[in-house]
Amino acid sequence: MTRRLFSDHRTDAAPTRRRWWRIVAIALAGIVLLLGVIYAAIVIAFPPERLALLLAKKVKAATGREFRIDGGLSIRVLPTIAIEAREIALGNAAWGSRAEMVTVRRAAIRVSPRALLEGELDILRVEVEGVDALLESDGAGRHNWEFTRTASADAATKAAPRDARTTDVALKRVVASDVRVAYREGSESPAQTLTIETLDLRSNDSGNEVDVALVVGKQRWKVDGQVGPGAILFAGQEDWPFDVRLSGDGAKVSAKGALGTGERTGRVVADVSSDFATAAVLAALGDDAARLPMPASLSARVQYAGRALRADPLHVSIAGQTVDGRLTLNTAPPRPRIDATLTSASIDVTKLAPASTSASGVPESAAGHARGPRFADTPLPFATVPGVDLDIDFRTESLRLPHVPPLSSVRGRLTSTPDRLALDNVEFAVAGGRVRSRSTVVLAAGAPPRVDLFLDAKSLSVEALDVALGGGGHFRGGRVNLFANLVLAGTTPRQLVASASGNVLMAASDATLAGSAGSALDRNILMSMLGLLIPKGSADRALAVQCVVVHLPLRRGIATVDRSIAAETREVAVVASGTIDLVDQTLRLELRPSVKKGLGLNPANLATDFMEISGPLQNPQMGVGAKGAVRGATKVGVGVATGGLSFLVPSVVGGANKDVSACAQAAARAPAQPTPHDRSKAGE
């Protein structure tokens, strides 16, 4: 009995397995048949030609643009129902620079089967590759991505009942590769291009999650974040939100805001921030950008509309130097324009542009003391006015420049027009005094740039200036005033000084020349004159300089000096006459010393009447003047006995002008300084 039962169990198992296999086979056959029926229904109801026409009509209704599929359209049902098209083209705006705004090498569009069977086209996913897109404006505020629904489509949508209206395009996901996007602002400007290697746009409850890998120049970037639904762009009823982050090698940029649609197309409002750790990431923006000191950061509330970009508030930090304010860039014809108000607590230019070195490796500040032309032929940056109109007000509480004492309370205004660049209303405190200046560069066709320069400096510390200018601490105390009113022309420093016309007046008082400085005086006009004031054999004794006046009446680069340079101590005065030639960069001055108070000396005991300083500006030489005469050894002995002052006593000792200040006479030869009213008229 047991054997029979066991035998019957084996006999029943085989039919059971066969039944399952039949069920599976029937199910598979049913699925294949269903897919075949669906495919046949789609092909019969929507042949490729009809699908292409339906898609073209739908796109044209939504955008107002022509839409073509030149490479054919096919349908597949596995793994999902999809329409694949090749050589797709979306027409450009009527005024566009080319016929197509977008071309696509291949696109696979997954659609809803239910919508297709109901006569609708509901796109769920798009896969594209080989995209060539051109985004452009006509230079008058129109953009080719501004789409317009056709009038017939709008009328049909309003008239038809809800269930008969065209279904909106709903994209669940867009995947793209090998995408090239170019942007051109106006028909005359060159196009800027970026390449999108991959793009993945995924739908979620808030809109779409985006993940993009792109290339700008040689720099690779990654973009990720959240953007609004694509339907908003086509509907044009509300702004399209975005919150994206862009990262590259040593750089991070983020933007959160909204993009205008419909009638507001082209408008953007966003909070933008960026951080750059290395300059290499900016190489695509040009060589100047690649040389920007690091680290750098920027944050701003940005608004763009009608070709005007406004950043307010604006915060910029470069190499630790920060600037705050607001800025507007308007790119409307005929010229771009920048208006800005910028403030800073402190700026150190030495950190923004470290001192470069000469070809020999010596810092330029030190190389400048080497023998050679004082004024070089290096082209200056203002040979042409910037290609943008400027109106920039700037202020900083502290400004540090190379080889200049620290400046404080700095303010000014920089403006430019097509033929004029001006730095107006510049004021700052320096070395315990106050400086006011303005300068204007005027450009005229066929003529070198003309520079109008005005400078008025009051009560600056001689000691502070001496240290800052590398004087080695020659002076203690003292105050100096400096006035300059010049007109110059040229594109290099040498050309400018060789054309200089106007007046320069410097007046210093109550400075003490350190005794040890006498043996290390620089070879220039002022120091040579002061050297004559130092009694012979008393180089270690401090010399109190009552005044120094230097008035240079310049005419086309040549200053004819007629006792308009003078220096005085309590006992001695020195005046200079001759020529300073900035064209040839040479000078020849005769220095005539005089005793202010008698030493009981006989005029016959004079050693010399004149000294001469002559030669190149960079390396003049001191010697006995042509009018001087060496009298004899006995006179030398008298000179030594009187501390060297007898060598400086002129033949006119006791003359009618002995009580008249040499500095006062030199200053009297200078023209009257213009009043504020005259200065404003001169600047017109």
XYZ file of C-alpha atoms in Angstrom, residues 51-52 54-60 62 67 69 73 80-85 88 107-116 119-128 166-175 201 203 208 230-231 234:
56
model
C 3.361 61.651 -34.459
C 5.942 64.011 -35.937
C 1.351 66.175 -33.829
C 4.568 66.946 -31.974
C 5.431 69.807 -34.346
C 1.970 71.344 -33.887
C 2.178 71.006 -30.119
C 5.619 72.641 -29.942
C 4.607 75.428 -32.307
C 3.543 76.365 -27.121
C 9.660 72.494 -35.321
C 12.277 66.209 -37.462
C 10.995 59.210 -36.259
C 8.948 51.490 -22.285
C 6.946 53.061 -25.055
C 9.169 55.738 -26.568
C 9.474 57.841 -29.660
C 12.962 58.288 -31.045
C 13.792 61.107 -33.426
C 15.537 67.767 -34.761
C 16.245 62.519 -28.962
C 14.302 59.697 -27.315
C 10.962 60.792 -25.907
C 9.091 58.500 -23.524
C 5.362 59.080 -23.595
C 2.280 58.022 -21.662
C 0.514 55.111 -23.481
C -2.832 56.093 -22.038
C -2.489 59.666 -23.279
C -1.525 58.423 -26.729
C -5.263 61.235 -28.775
C -2.901 63.253 -26.586
C 0.864 63.468 -26.279
C 2.117 63.454 -22.696
C 5.929 63.491 -22.534
C 7.300 61.829 -19.415
C 11.043 61.705 -20.164
C 13.406 63.117 -22.753
C 16.861 61.811 -23.578
C 18.933 63.991 -25.918
C -4.213 70.169 -25.148
C -2.465 68.484 -22.280
C 0.509 70.424 -20.881
C 3.898 68.913 -21.422
C 4.969 67.177 -18.206
C 8.608 66.142 -18.038
C 9.542 63.683 -15.317
C 13.179 63.570 -16.320
C 15.535 65.020 -18.916
C 18.909 63.439 -19.586
C 16.985 66.967 -14.601
C 11.137 66.037 -11.307
C 13.166 69.758 -10.649
C 9.505 73.548 -16.772
C 5.818 74.314 -17.299
C 6.142 78.100 -21.072
